[in-house]
Amino acid sequence: GWRSLLTAYRTYGNVEIGRRCFEQVIQLDPNDASGYVLMSIIYADACMWKNADKIEELRNFAGAWKKPGRAWVEVNNKVH
């Protein structure tokens, strides 16, 4: 739903509609960091640095953290 639209507006650089989608995303789950990260990137791509910083502050205030990614690779039948 809303997160997919937010991702699309990031791709097309539509800040205003992206912001509207972001508001819906955080209403649904204010603890999910992905919406904050996407909106911050949308603002950064538009060189709207103060807005991007504000979104990061909101994310921190909400306690929304992105879980670190993990990856494994197999070399000579051994997983690392």
mmCIF file of N, CA and C in Angstrom:
data_model
loop_
_atom_site.group_PDB
_atom_site.id
_atom_site.type_symbol
_atom_site.label_atom_id
_atom_site.label_comp_id
_atom_site.label_asym_id
_atom_site.label_seq_id
_atom_site.Cartn_x
_atom_site.Cartn_y
_atom_site.Cartn_z
ATOM 1 N N GLY A 1 0.735 -1.158 0.000
ATOM 2 C CA GLY A 1 0.000 0.000 0.000
ATOM 3 C C GLY A 1 0.812 1.280 0.000
ATOM 4 N N TRP A 2 0.728 1.965 1.117
ATOM 5 C CA TRP A 2 1.323 3.300 1.225
ATOM 6 C C TRP A 2 2.838 3.285 1.080
ATOM 7 N N ARG A 3 3.497 2.263 1.628
ATOM 8 C CA ARG A 3 4.958 2.185 1.533
ATOM 9 C C ARG A 3 5.387 1.994 0.077
ATOM 10 N N SER A 4 4.618 1.210 -0.667
ATOM 11 C CA SER A 4 4.921 1.023 -2.092
ATOM 12 C C SER A 4 4.783 2.332 -2.855
ATOM 13 N N LEU A 5 3.729 3.090 -2.535
ATOM 14 C CA LEU A 5 3.569 4.395 -3.170
ATOM 15 C C LEU A 5 4.704 5.340 -2.798
ATOM 16 N N LEU A 6 5.102 5.309 -1.528
ATOM 17 C CA LEU A 6 6.204 6.156 -1.084
ATOM 18 C C LEU A 6 7.479 5.816 -1.854
ATOM 19 N N THR A 7 7.721 4.544 -2.059
ATOM 20 C CA THR A 7 8.886 4.108 -2.845
ATOM 21 C C THR A 7 8.789 4.615 -4.281
ATOM 22 N N ALA A 8 7.589 4.553 -4.856
ATOM 23 C CA ALA A 8 7.396 5.030 -6.225
ATOM 24 C C ALA A 8 7.657 6.530 -6.323
ATOM 25 N N TYR A 9 7.175 7.286 -5.349
ATOM 26 C CA TYR A 9 7.386 8.732 -5.400
ATOM 27 C C TYR A 9 8.839 9.089 -5.145
ATOM 28 N N ARG A 10 9.560 8.218 -4.458
ATOM 29 C CA ARG A 10 11.010 8.422 -4.347
ATOM 30 C C ARG A 10 11.636 8.274 -5.734
ATOM 31 N N THR A 11 11.229 7.242 -6.445
ATOM 32 C CA THR A 11 11.767 6.984 -7.778
ATOM 33 C C THR A 11 11.509 8.161 -8.717
ATOM 34 N N TYR A 12 10.299 8.740 -8.626
ATOM 35 C CA TYR A 12 9.922 9.815 -9.545
ATOM 36 C C TYR A 12 10.166 11.214 -8.984
ATOM 37 N N GLY A 13 10.658 11.295 -7.738
ATOM 38 C CA GLY A 13 11.054 12.578 -7.176
ATOM 39 C C GLY A 13 9.917 13.520 -6.842
ATOM 40 N N ASN A 14 8.738 12.989 -6.539
ATOM 41 C CA ASN A 14 7.604 13.840 -6.198
ATOM 42 C C ASN A 14 7.557 14.013 -4.684
ATOM 43 N N VAL A 15 8.097 15.126 -4.209
ATOM 44 C CA VAL A 15 8.241 15.363 -2.775
ATOM 45 C C VAL A 15 6.883 15.531 -2.095
ATOM 46 N N GLU A 16 6.001 16.323 -2.666
ATOM 47 C CA GLU A 16 4.731 16.631 -2.003
ATOM 48 C C GLU A 16 3.857 15.389 -1.833
ATOM 49 N N ILE A 17 3.687 14.624 -2.875
ATOM 50 C CA ILE A 17 2.860 13.417 -2.746
ATOM 51 C C ILE A 17 3.592 12.380 -1.902
ATOM 52 N N GLY A 18 4.917 12.341 -1.994
ATOM 53 C CA GLY A 18 5.693 11.457 -1.126
ATOM 54 C C GLY A 18 5.455 11.775 0.339
ATOM 55 N N ARG A 19 5.386 13.069 0.672
ATOM 56 C CA ARG A 19 5.136 13.475 2.055
ATOM 57 C C ARG A 19 3.763 13.005 2.525
ATOM 58 N N ARG A 20 2.775 13.091 1.645
ATOM 59 C CA ARG A 20 1.427 12.622 1.997
ATOM 60 C C ARG A 20 1.419 11.119 2.261
ATOM 61 N N CYS A 21 2.121 10.378 1.424
ATOM 62 C CA CYS A 21 2.229 8.924 1.636
ATOM 63 C C CYS A 21 2.964 8.629 2.936
ATOM 64 N N PHE A 22 4.022 9.380 3.211
ATOM 65 C CA PHE A 22 4.784 9.205 4.437
ATOM 66 C C PHE A 22 3.897 9.376 5.661
ATOM 67 N N GLU A 23 3.038 10.379 5.649
ATOM 68 C CA GLU A 23 2.135 10.604 6.776
ATOM 69 C C GLU A 23 1.235 9.392 7.015
ATOM 70 N N GLN A 24 0.786 8.769 5.944
ATOM 71 C CA GLN A 24 -0.049 7.571 6.077
ATOM 72 C C GLN A 24 0.763 6.386 6.612
ATOM 73 N N VAL A 25 1.990 6.252 6.112
ATOM 74 C CA VAL A 25 2.859 5.154 6.543
ATOM 75 C C VAL A 25 3.125 5.226 8.037
ATOM 76 N N ILE A 26 3.454 6.421 8.552
ATOM 77 C CA ILE A 26 3.777 6.500 9.975
ATOM 78 C C ILE A 26 2.533 6.422 10.853
ATOM 79 N N GLN A 27 1.365 6.747 10.301
ATOM 80 C CA GLN A 27 0.136 6.540 11.067
ATOM 81 C C GLN A 27 -0.129 5.057 11.246
ATOM 82 N N LEU A 28 0.172 4.272 10.236
ATOM 83 C CA LEU A 28 -0.054 2.824 10.311
ATOM 84 C C LEU A 28 0.931 2.138 11.250
ATOM 85 N N ASP A 29 2.204 2.554 11.197
ATOM 86 C CA ASP A 29 3.220 1.946 12.057
ATOM 87 C C ASP A 29 4.352 2.939 12.306
ATOM 88 N N PRO A 30 4.225 3.757 13.363
ATOM 89 C CA PRO A 30 5.242 4.771 13.631
ATOM 90 C C PRO A 30 6.592 4.208 14.063
ATOM 91 N N ASN A 31 6.663 2.918 14.372
ATOM 92 C CA ASN A 31 7.919 2.310 14.804
ATOM 93 C C ASN A 31 8.683 1.638 13.673
ATOM 94 N N ASP A 32 8.128 1.643 12.470
ATOM 95 C CA ASP A 32 8.798 1.047 11.316
ATOM 96 C C ASP A 32 9.690 2.093 10.663
ATOM 97 N N ALA A 33 10.970 1.847 10.675
ATOM 98 C CA ALA A 33 11.946 2.831 10.195
ATOM 99 C C ALA A 33 11.905 3.046 8.687
ATOM 100 N N SER A 34 11.373 2.101 7.923
ATOM 101 C CA SER A 34 11.476 2.203 6.462
ATOM 102 C C SER A 34 10.807 3.454 5.907
ATOM 103 N N GLY A 35 9.674 3.842 6.433
ATOM 104 C CA GLY A 35 9.008 5.044 5.957
ATOM 105 C C GLY A 35 9.836 6.295 6.202
ATOM 106 N N TYR A 36 10.426 6.381 7.390
ATOM 107 C CA TYR A 36 11.279 7.524 7.723
ATOM 108 C C TYR A 36 12.496 7.589 6.804
ATOM 109 N N VAL A 37 13.095 6.430 6.567
ATOM 110 C CA VAL A 37 14.288 6.379 5.722
ATOM 111 C C VAL A 37 13.937 6.804 4.294
ATOM 112 N N LEU A 38 12.837 6.280 3.767
ATOM 113 C CA LEU A 38 12.437 6.650 2.409
ATOM 114 C C LEU A 38 12.155 8.141 2.286
ATOM 115 N N MET A 39 11.422 8.698 3.252
ATOM 116 C CA MET A 39 11.098 10.131 3.176
ATOM 117 C C MET A 39 12.346 10.978 3.330
ATOM 118 N N SER A 40 13.237 10.562 4.185
ATOM 119 C CA SER A 40 14.496 11.280 4.350
ATOM 120 C C SER A 40 15.282 11.291 3.037
ATOM 121 N N ILE A 41 15.298 10.184 2.341
ATOM 122 C CA ILE A 41 15.998 10.089 1.055
ATOM 123 C C ILE A 41 15.319 10.969 0.003
ATOM 124 N N ILE A 42 13.983 10.982 0.005
ATOM 125 C CA ILE A 42 13.259 11.840 -0.938
ATOM 126 C C ILE A 42 13.666 13.298 -0.731
ATOM 127 N N TYR A 43 13.686 13.730 0.530
ATOM 128 C CA TYR A 43 14.104 15.105 0.821
ATOM 129 C C TYR A 43 15.565 15.336 0.441
ATOM 130 N N ALA A 44 16.427 14.391 0.749
ATOM 131 C CA ALA A 44 17.849 14.545 0.417
ATOM 132 C C ALA A 44 18.052 14.624 -1.093
ATOM 133 N N ASP A 45 17.342 13.788 -1.838
ATOM 134 C CA ASP A 45 17.457 13.828 -3.302
ATOM 135 C C ASP A 45 17.014 15.178 -3.865
ATOM 136 N N ALA A 46 16.089 15.840 -3.158
ATOM 137 C CA ALA A 46 15.600 17.156 -3.582
ATOM 138 C C ALA A 46 16.432 18.287 -2.969
ATOM 139 N N CYS A 47 17.543 17.930 -2.315
ATOM 140 C CA CYS A 47 18.422 18.895 -1.636
ATOM 141 C C CYS A 47 17.692 19.689 -0.564
ATOM 142 N N MET A 48 16.712 19.057 0.063
ATOM 143 C CA MET A 48 15.951 19.677 1.151
ATOM 144 C C MET A 48 16.513 19.138 2.465
ATOM 145 N N TRP A 49 17.740 19.565 2.782
ATOM 146 C CA TRP A 49 18.510 18.967 3.872
ATOM 147 C C TRP A 49 17.869 19.168 5.240
ATOM 148 N N LYS A 50 17.300 20.338 5.496
ATOM 149 C CA LYS A 50 16.673 20.570 6.797
ATOM 150 C C LYS A 50 15.482 19.647 6.998
ATOM 151 N N ASN A 51 14.710 19.425 5.937
ATOM 152 C CA ASN A 51 13.576 18.510 6.022
ATOM 153 C C ASN A 51 14.055 17.081 6.260
ATOM 154 N N ALA A 52 15.121 16.686 5.581
ATOM 155 C CA ALA A 52 15.674 15.339 5.772
ATOM 156 C C ALA A 52 16.140 15.166 7.214
ATOM 157 N N ASP A 53 16.803 16.190 7.763
ATOM 158 C CA ASP A 53 17.242 16.127 9.164
ATOM 159 C C ASP A 53 16.058 16.028 10.111
ATOM 160 N N LYS A 54 14.980 16.750 9.807
ATOM 161 C CA LYS A 54 13.780 16.715 10.645
ATOM 162 C C LYS A 54 13.171 15.310 10.657
ATOM 163 N N ILE A 55 13.151 14.652 9.518
ATOM 164 C CA ILE A 55 12.622 13.286 9.440
ATOM 165 C C ILE A 55 13.480 12.343 10.275
ATOM 166 N N GLU A 56 14.792 12.512 10.220
ATOM 167 C CA GLU A 56 15.681 11.688 11.044
ATOM 168 C C GLU A 56 15.437 11.937 12.530
ATOM 169 N N GLU A 57 15.171 13.179 12.908
ATOM 170 C CA GLU A 57 14.837 13.488 14.299
ATOM 171 C C GLU A 57 13.528 12.807 14.703
ATOM 172 N N LEU A 58 12.544 12.845 13.815
ATOM 173 C CA LEU A 58 11.272 12.166 14.091
ATOM 174 C C LEU A 58 11.471 10.667 14.265
ATOM 175 N N ARG A 59 12.308 10.090 13.401
ATOM 176 C CA ARG A 59 12.591 8.649 13.492
ATOM 177 C C ARG A 59 13.230 8.313 14.829
ATOM 178 N N ASN A 60 14.180 9.114 15.247
ATOM 179 C CA ASN A 60 14.836 8.881 16.532
ATOM 180 C C ASN A 60 13.854 9.037 17.685
ATOM 181 N N PHE A 61 13.008 10.066 17.621
ATOM 182 C CA PHE A 61 12.029 10.307 18.671
ATOM 183 C C PHE A 61 11.044 9.146 18.782
ATOM 184 N N ALA A 62 10.654 8.581 17.629
ATOM 185 C CA ALA A 62 9.713 7.463 17.604
ATOM 186 C C ALA A 62 10.374 6.145 18.008
ATOM 187 N N GLY A 63 11.699 6.138 18.070
ATOM 188 C CA GLY A 63 12.410 4.906 18.402
ATOM 189 C C GLY A 63 12.378 3.889 17.272
ATOM 190 N N ALA A 64 12.228 4.376 16.059
ATOM 191 C CA ALA A 64 12.171 3.497 14.888
ATOM 192 C C ALA A 64 13.583 3.261 14.373
ATOM 193 N N TRP A 65 14.018 2.038 14.413
ATOM 194 C CA TRP A 65 15.370 1.694 13.973
ATOM 195 C C TRP A 65 15.317 0.636 12.905
ATOM 196 N N LYS A 66 16.148 0.793 11.907
ATOM 197 C CA LYS A 66 16.259 -0.202 10.841
ATOM 198 C C LYS A 66 17.174 -1.315 11.327
ATOM 199 N N LYS A 67 16.691 -2.535 11.189
ATOM 200 C CA LYS A 67 17.522 -3.672 11.569
ATOM 201 C C LYS A 67 18.665 -3.809 10.572
ATOM 202 N N PRO A 68 19.876 -4.068 11.073
ATOM 203 C CA PRO A 68 21.003 -4.253 10.155
ATOM 204 C C PRO A 68 20.791 -5.475 9.259
ATOM 205 N N GLY A 69 21.255 -5.370 8.041
ATOM 206 C CA GLY A 69 21.146 -6.488 7.118
ATOM 207 C C GLY A 69 22.197 -7.549 7.406
ATOM 208 N N ARG A 70 21.936 -8.737 6.920
ATOM 209 C CA ARG A 70 22.894 -9.829 7.065
ATOM 210 C C ARG A 70 23.055 -10.523 5.725
ATOM 211 N N ALA A 71 24.212 -11.067 5.519
ATOM 212 C CA ALA A 71 24.467 -11.800 4.281
ATOM 213 C C ALA A 71 25.418 -12.952 4.567
ATOM 214 N N TRP A 72 25.223 -14.028 3.833
ATOM 215 C CA TRP A 72 26.117 -15.169 3.932
ATOM 216 C C TRP A 72 26.618 -15.484 2.539
ATOM 217 N N VAL A 73 27.806 -16.057 2.513
ATOM 218 C CA VAL A 73 28.365 -16.471 1.246
ATOM 219 C C VAL A 73 28.967 -17.852 1.437
ATOM 220 N N GLU A 74 28.842 -18.687 0.420
ATOM 221 C CA GLU A 74 29.401 -20.029 0.495
ATOM 222 C C GLU A 74 30.656 -20.083 -0.353
ATOM 223 N N VAL A 75 31.747 -20.524 0.273
ATOM 224 C CA VAL A 75 33.022 -20.682 -0.416
ATOM 225 C C VAL A 75 33.561 -22.069 -0.062
ATOM 226 N N ASN A 76 33.825 -22.852 -1.083
ATOM 227 C CA ASN A 76 34.347 -24.213 -0.885
ATOM 228 C C ASN A 76 33.480 -25.007 0.068
ATOM 229 N N ASN A 77 32.168 -24.971 -0.162
ATOM 230 C CA ASN A 77 31.185 -25.703 0.642
ATOM 231 C C ASN A 77 31.164 -25.289 2.115
ATOM 232 N N LYS A 78 31.635 -24.107 2.421
ATOM 233 C CA LYS A 78 31.617 -23.596 3.773
ATOM 234 C C LYS A 78 30.924 -22.225 3.784
ATOM 235 N N VAL A 79 29.947 -22.051 4.685
ATOM 236 C CA VAL A 79 29.192 -20.820 4.764
ATOM 237 C C VAL A 79 29.904 -19.830 5.676
ATOM 238 N N HIS A 80 30.067 -18.586 5.192
ATOM 239 C CA HIS A 80 30.717 -17.524 5.968
ATOM 240 C C HIS A 80 29.750 -16.402 6.184
#
